[in-house]
Amino acid sequence: IIQECTLRLKEASQEPGCFVRPLTVLSPPYLTFPHLHELRQAIVAMMNRKDELDEQNGSLRNLLDGEMEHSAALRQEIDNQKKKLAEQEERHAAKIQALGRENEVLKVQLKKYVGAVQMLKREGSQVNDVLPNVRSSDADLTIPEPKPLVDKYELANTYERKLIEVAEMHGELIEFNERLHRSLMAKEALISQMRQELIDLRGPVPGDLSQTSEDQSLSDFETSHCALINVWIPTVFLRGRTANAFHVYQVYIRIKDDEWNVYRRYTEFRTLHNRLRTKFPSVSAFNFPPKKAIGNKDAKFVEERRKQLQEYLRNIMNKIIQTLPQFTANPKKETLVQLLPFCVDIQPTGDTASKTRPRVASKFSRLSRTHNRETRNPEPQSGDL
């Protein structure tokens, strides 16, 4: 601190008209404690003031930089506006020149048109002079009315209005098309749902054969020549004791007016599937429910398997109709049983064929009273088909 004060006193002594005592007087041996304390306070105040001035200087410099940036941005924006204004003036000048040229052309056309009209009037007056005795009605020449000049701007506005109308009509047409498409999709979904319900109630309807066929050549099959054969699995029975219980599926088959029931286990369905796969390789593409060892007595699982087996049998019947012409030529129960022994109804020993269906039905009706029975749709009757 003393050295800094000494330097300041040297600088002050060099100024003209300033008298400073020799440094020997302010040397440490001659300085008292109060003088040192005051000198320190003065130096601290001076340094604080210097810091404040530096801060003010920095803030002012920042403000100056900000104002300069803002001024530069405004100057650039003014330049851009000037460029845009110049471009607009050029476009307006070009437009005015084009309008002036069009005006000159229209003036020339108008002069030509007026000259033509005047020439026609002169010719009419000459005709009246040559033929004075001609009836006044014939002598008067009808001068065609001058065609109104076509205003190009009005024509352009008309075209613009027409284009707007066409665009609006196009938008309305697109909106109507979307609404029609949504309605069509809803109708198709409803038709598909109703068709599936009809199939569940009455069996395959005409047109399902081409959908279930895996062979492209079978899609052109004439449905009008198909034999009327319908298959359902309306009911599932639980037979046997608890340890060895198994389900028996009631298969209802109808060919025209002939109808009968067949009762089969899942193992018999699986045997049929394996046998048909060797004879018809395309049968492997049909959805056949797989075997399940655990949980196969669950009601939900049994219902799902019933639907899958029913769909599988319908696909098999369609395959027989499409690939075996002997059945199509003679669609009867005997022909189907001969081609597909799976459809044979089991006859008890000593009973005739005419009593087969009542005895089988009565046999399983007793099973349904003594054992648990899954709730299914009632057996369809011939009068309902």
mmCIF file with all atom_site columns, C-alpha atoms in Angstrom, residues 147-324:
data_model
loop_
_atom_site.group_PDB
_atom_site.id
_atom_site.type_symbol
_atom_site.label_atom_id
_atom_site.label_alt_id
_atom_site.label_comp_id
_atom_site.label_asym_id
_atom_site.label_entity_id
_atom_site.label_seq_id
_atom_site.pdbx_PDB_ins_code
_atom_site.Cartn_x
_atom_site.Cartn_y
_atom_site.Cartn_z
_atom_site.occupancy
_atom_site.B_iso_or_equiv
_atom_site.pdbx_formal_charge
_atom_site.auth_seq_id
_atom_site.auth_comp_id
_atom_site.auth_asym_id
_atom_site.auth_atom_id
_atom_site.pdbx_PDB_model_num
ATOM 1   C CA . LYS A 1 147 ? -70.811 -7.433  -81.057 1.00 0.00 ? 147 LYS A CA 1
ATOM 2   C CA . PRO A 1 148 ? -69.891 -6.368  -77.608 1.00 0.00 ? 148 PRO A CA 1
ATOM 3   C CA . LEU A 1 149 ? -66.216 -6.304  -76.943 1.00 0.00 ? 149 LEU A CA 1
ATOM 4   C CA . VAL A 1 150 ? -65.021 -9.155  -74.826 1.00 0.00 ? 150 VAL A CA 1
ATOM 5   C CA . ASP A 1 151 ? -63.465 -7.931  -71.652 1.00 0.00 ? 151 ASP A CA 1
ATOM 6   C CA . LYS A 1 152 ? -60.482 -10.117 -70.984 1.00 0.00 ? 152 LYS A CA 1
ATOM 7   C CA . TYR A 1 153 ? -60.457 -9.317  -67.318 1.00 0.00 ? 153 TYR A CA 1
ATOM 8   C CA . GLU A 1 154 ? -64.118 -10.193 -66.990 1.00 0.00 ? 154 GLU A CA 1
ATOM 9   C CA . LEU A 1 155 ? -63.468 -13.386 -68.952 1.00 0.00 ? 155 LEU A CA 1
ATOM 10  C CA . ALA A 1 156 ? -60.558 -14.219 -66.658 1.00 0.00 ? 156 ALA A CA 1
ATOM 11  C CA . ASN A 1 157 ? -62.746 -13.593 -63.612 1.00 0.00 ? 157 ASN A CA 1
ATOM 12  C CA . THR A 1 158 ? -65.420 -15.833 -65.118 1.00 0.00 ? 158 THR A CA 1
ATOM 13  C CA . TYR A 1 159 ? -62.867 -18.591 -65.689 1.00 0.00 ? 159 TYR A CA 1
ATOM 14  C CA . GLU A 1 160 ? -61.635 -18.153 -62.139 1.00 0.00 ? 160 GLU A CA 1
ATOM 15  C CA . ARG A 1 161 ? -65.158 -18.464 -60.764 1.00 0.00 ? 161 ARG A CA 1
ATOM 16  C CA . LYS A 1 162 ? -65.739 -21.557 -62.881 1.00 0.00 ? 162 LYS A CA 1
ATOM 17  C CA . LEU A 1 163 ? -62.516 -23.095 -61.641 1.00 0.00 ? 163 LEU A CA 1
ATOM 18  C CA . ILE A 1 164 ? -63.529 -22.371 -58.048 1.00 0.00 ? 164 ILE A CA 1
ATOM 19  C CA . GLU A 1 165 ? -66.914 -23.997 -58.670 1.00 0.00 ? 165 GLU A CA 1
ATOM 20  C CA . VAL A 1 166 ? -65.232 -27.026 -60.241 1.00 0.00 ? 166 VAL A CA 1
ATOM 21  C CA . ALA A 1 167 ? -62.842 -27.290 -57.276 1.00 0.00 ? 167 ALA A CA 1
ATOM 22  C CA . GLU A 1 168 ? -65.765 -27.107 -54.847 1.00 0.00 ? 168 GLU A CA 1
ATOM 23  C CA . MET A 1 169 ? -67.627 -29.769 -56.821 1.00 0.00 ? 169 MET A CA 1
ATOM 24  C CA . HIS A 1 170 ? -64.482 -31.911 -56.823 1.00 0.00 ? 170 HIS A CA 1
ATOM 25  C CA . GLY A 1 171 ? -64.174 -31.562 -53.043 1.00 0.00 ? 171 GLY A CA 1
ATOM 26  C CA . GLU A 1 172 ? -67.840 -32.457 -52.589 1.00 0.00 ? 172 GLU A CA 1
ATOM 27  C CA . LEU A 1 173 ? -67.374 -35.444 -54.889 1.00 0.00 ? 173 LEU A CA 1
ATOM 28  C CA . ILE A 1 174 ? -64.365 -36.663 -52.897 1.00 0.00 ? 174 ILE A CA 1
ATOM 29  C CA . GLU A 1 175 ? -66.284 -36.242 -49.646 1.00 0.00 ? 175 GLU A CA 1
ATOM 30  C CA . PHE A 1 176 ? -69.257 -38.116 -51.104 1.00 0.00 ? 176 PHE A CA 1
ATOM 31  C CA . ASN A 1 177 ? -66.924 -40.856 -52.351 1.00 0.00 ? 177 ASN A CA 1
ATOM 32  C CA . GLU A 1 178 ? -65.389 -41.253 -48.886 1.00 0.00 ? 178 GLU A CA 1
ATOM 33  C CA . ARG A 1 179 ? -68.817 -41.360 -47.269 1.00 0.00 ? 179 ARG A CA 1
ATOM 34  C CA . LEU A 1 180 ? -69.971 -43.913 -49.856 1.00 0.00 ? 180 LEU A CA 1
ATOM 35  C CA . HIS A 1 181 ? -66.829 -45.996 -49.256 1.00 0.00 ? 181 HIS A CA 1
ATOM 36  C CA . ARG A 1 182 ? -67.433 -46.035 -45.491 1.00 0.00 ? 182 ARG A CA 1
ATOM 37  C CA . SER A 1 183 ? -71.056 -47.004 -46.054 1.00 0.00 ? 183 SER A CA 1
ATOM 38  C CA . LEU A 1 184 ? -69.989 -49.756 -48.451 1.00 0.00 ? 184 LEU A CA 1
ATOM 39  C CA . MET A 1 185 ? -67.467 -51.128 -45.949 1.00 0.00 ? 185 MET A CA 1
ATOM 40  C CA . ALA A 1 186 ? -70.133 -51.142 -43.225 1.00 0.00 ? 186 ALA A CA 1
ATOM 41  C CA . LYS A 1 187 ? -72.552 -52.952 -45.557 1.00 0.00 ? 187 LYS A CA 1
ATOM 42  C CA . GLU A 1 188 ? -69.909 -55.523 -46.459 1.00 0.00 ? 188 GLU A CA 1
ATOM 43  C CA . ALA A 1 189 ? -69.151 -56.158 -42.777 1.00 0.00 ? 189 ALA A CA 1
ATOM 44  C CA . LEU A 1 190 ? -72.870 -56.554 -42.076 1.00 0.00 ? 190 LEU A CA 1
ATOM 45  C CA . ILE A 1 191 ? -73.296 -58.907 -45.042 1.00 0.00 ? 191 ILE A CA 1
ATOM 46  C CA . SER A 1 192 ? -70.319 -60.987 -43.890 1.00 0.00 ? 192 SER A CA 1
ATOM 47  C CA . GLN A 1 193 ? -71.729 -61.197 -40.363 1.00 0.00 ? 193 GLN A CA 1
ATOM 48  C CA . MET A 1 194 ? -75.210 -62.167 -41.598 1.00 0.00 ? 194 MET A CA 1
ATOM 49  C CA . ARG A 1 195 ? -73.691 -64.687 -44.000 1.00 0.00 ? 195 ARG A CA 1
ATOM 50  C CA . GLN A 1 196 ? -71.743 -66.312 -41.177 1.00 0.00 ? 196 GLN A CA 1
ATOM 51  C CA . GLU A 1 197 ? -74.889 -66.449 -39.046 1.00 0.00 ? 197 GLU A CA 1
ATOM 52  C CA . LEU A 1 198 ? -76.754 -68.056 -41.952 1.00 0.00 ? 198 LEU A CA 1
ATOM 53  C CA . ILE A 1 199 ? -73.979 -70.619 -42.371 1.00 0.00 ? 199 ILE A CA 1
ATOM 54  C CA . ASP A 1 200 ? -74.124 -71.431 -38.660 1.00 0.00 ? 200 ASP A CA 1
ATOM 55  C CA . LEU A 1 201 ? -77.891 -71.912 -38.893 1.00 0.00 ? 201 LEU A CA 1
ATOM 56  C CA . ARG A 1 202 ? -78.304 -73.654 -42.255 1.00 0.00 ? 202 ARG A CA 1
ATOM 57  C CA . GLY A 1 203 ? -74.858 -74.784 -43.293 1.00 0.00 ? 203 GLY A CA 1
ATOM 58  C CA . PRO A 1 204 ? -72.776 -73.692 -46.310 1.00 0.00 ? 204 PRO A CA 1
ATOM 59  C CA . VAL A 1 205 ? -74.656 -71.475 -48.734 1.00 0.00 ? 205 VAL A CA 1
ATOM 60  C CA . PRO A 1 206 ? -73.954 -71.188 -52.495 1.00 0.00 ? 206 PRO A CA 1
ATOM 61  C CA . GLY A 1 207 ? -70.737 -69.254 -53.028 1.00 0.00 ? 207 GLY A CA 1
ATOM 62  C CA . ASP A 1 208 ? -68.879 -70.666 -50.008 1.00 0.00 ? 208 ASP A CA 1
ATOM 63  C CA . LEU A 1 209 ? -67.310 -73.426 -52.097 1.00 0.00 ? 209 LEU A CA 1
ATOM 64  C CA . SER A 1 210 ? -65.089 -71.029 -54.005 1.00 0.00 ? 210 SER A CA 1
ATOM 65  C CA . GLN A 1 211 ? -64.048 -69.372 -50.732 1.00 0.00 ? 211 GLN A CA 1
ATOM 66  C CA . THR A 1 212 ? -63.076 -72.575 -48.953 1.00 0.00 ? 212 THR A CA 1
ATOM 67  C CA . SER A 1 213 ? -61.326 -74.067 -51.989 1.00 0.00 ? 213 SER A CA 1
ATOM 68  C CA . GLU A 1 214 ? -57.536 -74.065 -51.925 1.00 0.00 ? 214 GLU A CA 1
ATOM 69  C CA . ASP A 1 215 ? -57.211 -74.993 -55.611 1.00 0.00 ? 215 ASP A CA 1
ATOM 70  C CA . GLN A 1 216 ? -57.538 -72.126 -58.095 1.00 0.00 ? 216 GLN A CA 1
ATOM 71  C CA . SER A 1 217 ? -59.202 -74.413 -60.634 1.00 0.00 ? 217 SER A CA 1
ATOM 72  C CA . LEU A 1 218 ? -61.959 -75.175 -58.124 1.00 0.00 ? 218 LEU A CA 1
ATOM 73  C CA . SER A 1 219 ? -62.926 -71.517 -57.732 1.00 0.00 ? 219 SER A CA 1
ATOM 74  C CA . ASP A 1 220 ? -64.714 -71.654 -61.118 1.00 0.00 ? 220 ASP A CA 1
ATOM 75  C CA . PHE A 1 221 ? -66.889 -74.520 -59.925 1.00 0.00 ? 221 PHE A CA 1
ATOM 76  C CA . GLU A 1 222 ? -70.535 -74.055 -60.894 1.00 0.00 ? 222 GLU A CA 1
ATOM 77  C CA . THR A 1 223 ? -72.529 -73.827 -57.695 1.00 0.00 ? 223 THR A CA 1
ATOM 78  C CA . SER A 1 224 ? -75.753 -74.525 -59.549 1.00 0.00 ? 224 SER A CA 1
ATOM 79  C CA . HIS A 1 225 ? -74.572 -78.109 -60.190 1.00 0.00 ? 225 HIS A CA 1
ATOM 80  C CA . CYS A 1 226 ? -73.512 -78.765 -56.573 1.00 0.00 ? 226 CYS A CA 1
ATOM 81  C CA . ALA A 1 227 ? -75.199 -81.468 -54.559 1.00 0.00 ? 227 ALA A CA 1
ATOM 82  C CA . LEU A 1 228 ? -77.126 -80.099 -51.610 1.00 0.00 ? 228 LEU A CA 1
ATOM 83  C CA . ILE A 1 229 ? -75.198 -81.411 -48.608 1.00 0.00 ? 229 ILE A CA 1
ATOM 84  C CA . ASN A 1 230 ? -75.065 -79.707 -45.230 1.00 0.00 ? 230 ASN A CA 1
ATOM 85  C CA . VAL A 1 231 ? -73.156 -80.645 -42.086 1.00 0.00 ? 231 VAL A CA 1
ATOM 86  C CA . TRP A 1 232 ? -73.508 -79.461 -38.479 1.00 0.00 ? 232 TRP A CA 1
ATOM 87  C CA . ILE A 1 233 ? -72.109 -80.458 -35.104 1.00 0.00 ? 233 ILE A CA 1
ATOM 88  C CA . PRO A 1 234 ? -74.874 -79.067 -32.887 1.00 0.00 ? 234 PRO A CA 1
ATOM 89  C CA . THR A 1 235 ? -74.161 -80.930 -29.651 1.00 0.00 ? 235 THR A CA 1
ATOM 90  C CA . VAL A 1 236 ? -71.329 -82.467 -27.609 1.00 0.00 ? 236 VAL A CA 1
ATOM 91  C CA . PHE A 1 237 ? -71.982 -85.197 -25.029 1.00 0.00 ? 237 PHE A CA 1
ATOM 92  C CA . LEU A 1 238 ? -69.778 -86.197 -22.103 1.00 0.00 ? 238 LEU A CA 1
ATOM 93  C CA . ARG A 1 239 ? -69.705 -89.971 -21.759 1.00 0.00 ? 239 ARG A CA 1
ATOM 94  C CA . GLY A 1 240 ? -67.932 -92.370 -19.422 1.00 0.00 ? 240 GLY A CA 1
ATOM 95  C CA . ARG A 1 241 ? -66.853 -92.177 -15.824 1.00 0.00 ? 241 ARG A CA 1
ATOM 96  C CA . THR A 1 242 ? -64.838 -89.394 -14.290 1.00 0.00 ? 242 THR A CA 1
ATOM 97  C CA . ALA A 1 243 ? -61.474 -91.085 -14.786 1.00 0.00 ? 243 ALA A CA 1
ATOM 98  C CA . ASN A 1 244 ? -62.137 -92.235 -18.356 1.00 0.00 ? 244 ASN A CA 1
ATOM 99  C CA . ALA A 1 245 ? -64.633 -89.576 -19.476 1.00 0.00 ? 245 ALA A CA 1
ATOM 100 C CA . PHE A 1 246 ? -64.583 -88.473 -23.107 1.00 0.00 ? 246 PHE A CA 1
ATOM 101 C CA . HIS A 1 247 ? -66.665 -86.246 -25.370 1.00 0.00 ? 247 HIS A CA 1
ATOM 102 C CA . VAL A 1 248 ? -68.847 -87.527 -28.190 1.00 0.00 ? 248 VAL A CA 1
ATOM 103 C CA . TYR A 1 249 ? -69.717 -85.101 -31.006 1.00 0.00 ? 249 TYR A CA 1
ATOM 104 C CA . GLN A 1 250 ? -73.111 -85.302 -32.678 1.00 0.00 ? 250 GLN A CA 1
ATOM 105 C CA . VAL A 1 251 ? -72.653 -84.857 -36.445 1.00 0.00 ? 251 VAL A CA 1
ATOM 106 C CA . TYR A 1 252 ? -75.864 -83.968 -38.258 1.00 0.00 ? 252 TYR A CA 1
ATOM 107 C CA . ILE A 1 253 ? -75.751 -84.596 -42.040 1.00 0.00 ? 253 ILE A CA 1
ATOM 108 C CA . ARG A 1 254 ? -78.392 -83.612 -44.574 1.00 0.00 ? 254 ARG A CA 1
ATOM 109 C CA . ILE A 1 255 ? -78.426 -84.423 -48.303 1.00 0.00 ? 255 ILE A CA 1
ATOM 110 C CA . LYS A 1 256 ? -81.513 -82.966 -49.920 1.00 0.00 ? 256 LYS A CA 1
ATOM 111 C CA . ASP A 1 257 ? -84.375 -84.618 -48.037 1.00 0.00 ? 257 ASP A CA 1
ATOM 112 C CA . ASP A 1 258 ? -82.276 -87.358 -46.414 1.00 0.00 ? 258 ASP A CA 1
ATOM 113 C CA . GLU A 1 259 ? -80.866 -86.571 -42.970 1.00 0.00 ? 259 GLU A CA 1
ATOM 114 C CA . TRP A 1 260 ? -79.221 -88.578 -40.209 1.00 0.00 ? 260 TRP A CA 1
ATOM 115 C CA . ASN A 1 261 ? -76.959 -88.273 -37.150 1.00 0.00 ? 261 ASN A CA 1
ATOM 116 C CA . VAL A 1 262 ? -73.484 -89.663 -36.599 1.00 0.00 ? 262 VAL A CA 1
ATOM 117 C CA . TYR A 1 263 ? -71.756 -89.728 -33.202 1.00 0.00 ? 263 TYR A CA 1
ATOM 118 C CA . ARG A 1 264 ? -67.962 -89.661 -33.208 1.00 0.00 ? 264 ARG A CA 1
ATOM 119 C CA . ARG A 1 265 ? -65.097 -89.067 -30.794 1.00 0.00 ? 265 ARG A CA 1
ATOM 120 C CA . TYR A 1 266 ? -62.169 -86.758 -31.421 1.00 0.00 ? 266 TYR A CA 1
ATOM 121 C CA . THR A 1 267 ? -59.872 -89.731 -32.102 1.00 0.00 ? 267 THR A CA 1
ATOM 122 C CA . GLU A 1 268 ? -62.147 -90.789 -34.971 1.00 0.00 ? 268 GLU A CA 1
ATOM 123 C CA . PHE A 1 269 ? -61.955 -87.287 -36.437 1.00 0.00 ? 269 PHE A CA 1
ATOM 124 C CA . ARG A 1 270 ? -58.173 -87.434 -36.198 1.00 0.00 ? 270 ARG A CA 1
ATOM 125 C CA . THR A 1 271 ? -58.071 -90.863 -37.891 1.00 0.00 ? 271 THR A CA 1
ATOM 126 C CA . LEU A 1 272 ? -60.229 -89.463 -40.701 1.00 0.00 ? 272 LEU A CA 1
ATOM 127 C CA . HIS A 1 273 ? -57.898 -86.493 -41.111 1.00 0.00 ? 273 HIS A CA 1
ATOM 128 C CA . ASN A 1 274 ? -54.791 -88.684 -41.332 1.00 0.00 ? 274 ASN A CA 1
ATOM 129 C CA . ARG A 1 275 ? -56.457 -90.988 -43.863 1.00 0.00 ? 275 ARG A CA 1
ATOM 130 C CA . LEU A 1 276 ? -57.617 -88.115 -46.066 1.00 0.00 ? 276 LEU A CA 1
ATOM 131 C CA . ARG A 1 277 ? -54.205 -86.439 -46.003 1.00 0.00 ? 277 ARG A CA 1
ATOM 132 C CA . THR A 1 278 ? -52.662 -89.485 -47.656 1.00 0.00 ? 278 THR A CA 1
ATOM 133 C CA . LYS A 1 279 ? -55.387 -89.533 -50.319 1.00 0.00 ? 279 LYS A CA 1
ATOM 134 C CA . PHE A 1 280 ? -55.777 -85.782 -50.862 1.00 0.00 ? 280 PHE A CA 1
ATOM 135 C CA . PRO A 1 281 ? -52.591 -83.795 -50.011 1.00 0.00 ? 281 PRO A CA 1
ATOM 136 C CA . SER A 1 282 ? -54.522 -80.522 -50.180 1.00 0.00 ? 282 SER A CA 1
ATOM 137 C CA . VAL A 1 283 ? -56.461 -81.571 -47.062 1.00 0.00 ? 283 VAL A CA 1
ATOM 138 C CA . SER A 1 284 ? -53.354 -80.744 -45.024 1.00 0.00 ? 284 SER A CA 1
ATOM 139 C CA . ALA A 1 285 ? -54.131 -77.076 -45.615 1.00 0.00 ? 285 ALA A CA 1
ATOM 140 C CA . PHE A 1 286 ? -57.472 -77.379 -43.803 1.00 0.00 ? 286 PHE A CA 1
ATOM 141 C CA . ASN A 1 287 ? -57.598 -76.183 -40.209 1.00 0.00 ? 287 ASN A CA 1
ATOM 142 C CA . PHE A 1 288 ? -57.833 -79.253 -37.972 1.00 0.00 ? 288 PHE A CA 1
ATOM 143 C CA . PRO A 1 289 ? -57.868 -78.764 -34.174 1.00 0.00 ? 289 PRO A CA 1
ATOM 144 C CA . PRO A 1 290 ? -54.733 -80.254 -32.589 1.00 0.00 ? 290 PRO A CA 1
ATOM 145 C CA . LYS A 1 291 ? -54.722 -82.811 -29.820 1.00 0.00 ? 291 LYS A CA 1
ATOM 146 C CA . LYS A 1 292 ? -54.619 -81.561 -26.235 1.00 0.00 ? 292 LYS A CA 1
ATOM 147 C CA . ALA A 1 293 ? -53.888 -83.810 -23.265 1.00 0.00 ? 293 ALA A CA 1
ATOM 148 C CA . ILE A 1 294 ? -54.469 -81.335 -20.415 1.00 0.00 ? 294 ILE A CA 1
ATOM 149 C CA . GLY A 1 295 ? -57.560 -79.170 -20.148 1.00 0.00 ? 295 GLY A CA 1
ATOM 150 C CA . ASN A 1 296 ? -59.494 -80.936 -22.881 1.00 0.00 ? 296 ASN A CA 1
ATOM 151 C CA . LYS A 1 297 ? -62.588 -81.177 -20.650 1.00 0.00 ? 297 LYS A CA 1
ATOM 152 C CA . ASP A 1 298 ? -62.949 -77.406 -20.290 1.00 0.00 ? 298 ASP A CA 1
ATOM 153 C CA . ALA A 1 299 ? -66.283 -76.121 -21.616 1.00 0.00 ? 299 ALA A CA 1
ATOM 154 C CA . LYS A 1 300 ? -64.717 -73.231 -23.542 1.00 0.00 ? 300 LYS A CA 1
ATOM 155 C CA . PHE A 1 301 ? -62.143 -75.536 -25.140 1.00 0.00 ? 301 PHE A CA 1
ATOM 156 C CA . VAL A 1 302 ? -64.820 -78.080 -26.098 1.00 0.00 ? 302 VAL A CA 1
ATOM 157 C CA . GLU A 1 303 ? -66.965 -75.372 -27.696 1.00 0.00 ? 303 GLU A CA 1
ATOM 158 C CA . GLU A 1 304 ? -64.019 -74.042 -29.694 1.00 0.00 ? 304 GLU A CA 1
ATOM 159 C CA . ARG A 1 305 ? -63.082 -77.558 -30.825 1.00 0.00 ? 305 ARG A CA 1
ATOM 160 C CA . ARG A 1 306 ? -66.713 -78.193 -31.856 1.00 0.00 ? 306 ARG A CA 1
ATOM 161 C CA . LYS A 1 307 ? -66.683 -75.140 -34.131 1.00 0.00 ? 307 LYS A CA 1
ATOM 162 C CA . GLN A 1 308 ? -63.329 -76.121 -35.637 1.00 0.00 ? 308 GLN A CA 1
ATOM 163 C CA . LEU A 1 309 ? -64.441 -79.698 -36.303 1.00 0.00 ? 309 LEU A CA 1
ATOM 164 C CA . GLN A 1 310 ? -67.663 -78.438 -37.874 1.00 0.00 ? 310 GLN A CA 1
ATOM 165 C CA . GLU A 1 311 ? -65.729 -76.131 -40.193 1.00 0.00 ? 311 GLU A CA 1
ATOM 166 C CA . TYR A 1 312 ? -63.312 -78.952 -41.001 1.00 0.00 ? 312 TYR A CA 1
ATOM 167 C CA . LEU A 1 313 ? -66.133 -81.335 -41.965 1.00 0.00 ? 313 LEU A CA 1
ATOM 168 C CA . ARG A 1 314 ? -67.692 -78.681 -44.197 1.00 0.00 ? 314 ARG A CA 1
ATOM 169 C CA . ASN A 1 315 ? -64.388 -78.212 -45.991 1.00 0.00 ? 315 ASN A CA 1
ATOM 170 C CA . ILE A 1 316 ? -64.123 -81.980 -46.442 1.00 0.00 ? 316 ILE A CA 1
ATOM 171 C CA . MET A 1 317 ? -67.645 -82.158 -47.901 1.00 0.00 ? 317 MET A CA 1
ATOM 172 C CA . ASN A 1 318 ? -66.850 -79.336 -50.303 1.00 0.00 ? 318 ASN A CA 1
ATOM 173 C CA . LYS A 1 319 ? -63.653 -81.146 -51.306 1.00 0.00 ? 319 LYS A CA 1
ATOM 174 C CA . ILE A 1 320 ? -65.600 -84.335 -52.006 1.00 0.00 ? 320 ILE A CA 1
ATOM 175 C CA . ILE A 1 321 ? -68.145 -82.452 -54.108 1.00 0.00 ? 321 ILE A CA 1
ATOM 176 C CA . GLN A 1 322 ? -65.438 -80.744 -56.136 1.00 0.00 ? 322 GLN A CA 1
ATOM 177 C CA . THR A 1 323 ? -63.108 -83.701 -56.722 1.00 0.00 ? 323 THR A CA 1
ATOM 178 C CA . LEU A 1 324 ? -65.388 -86.778 -56.834 1.00 0.00 ? 324 LEU A CA 1
#
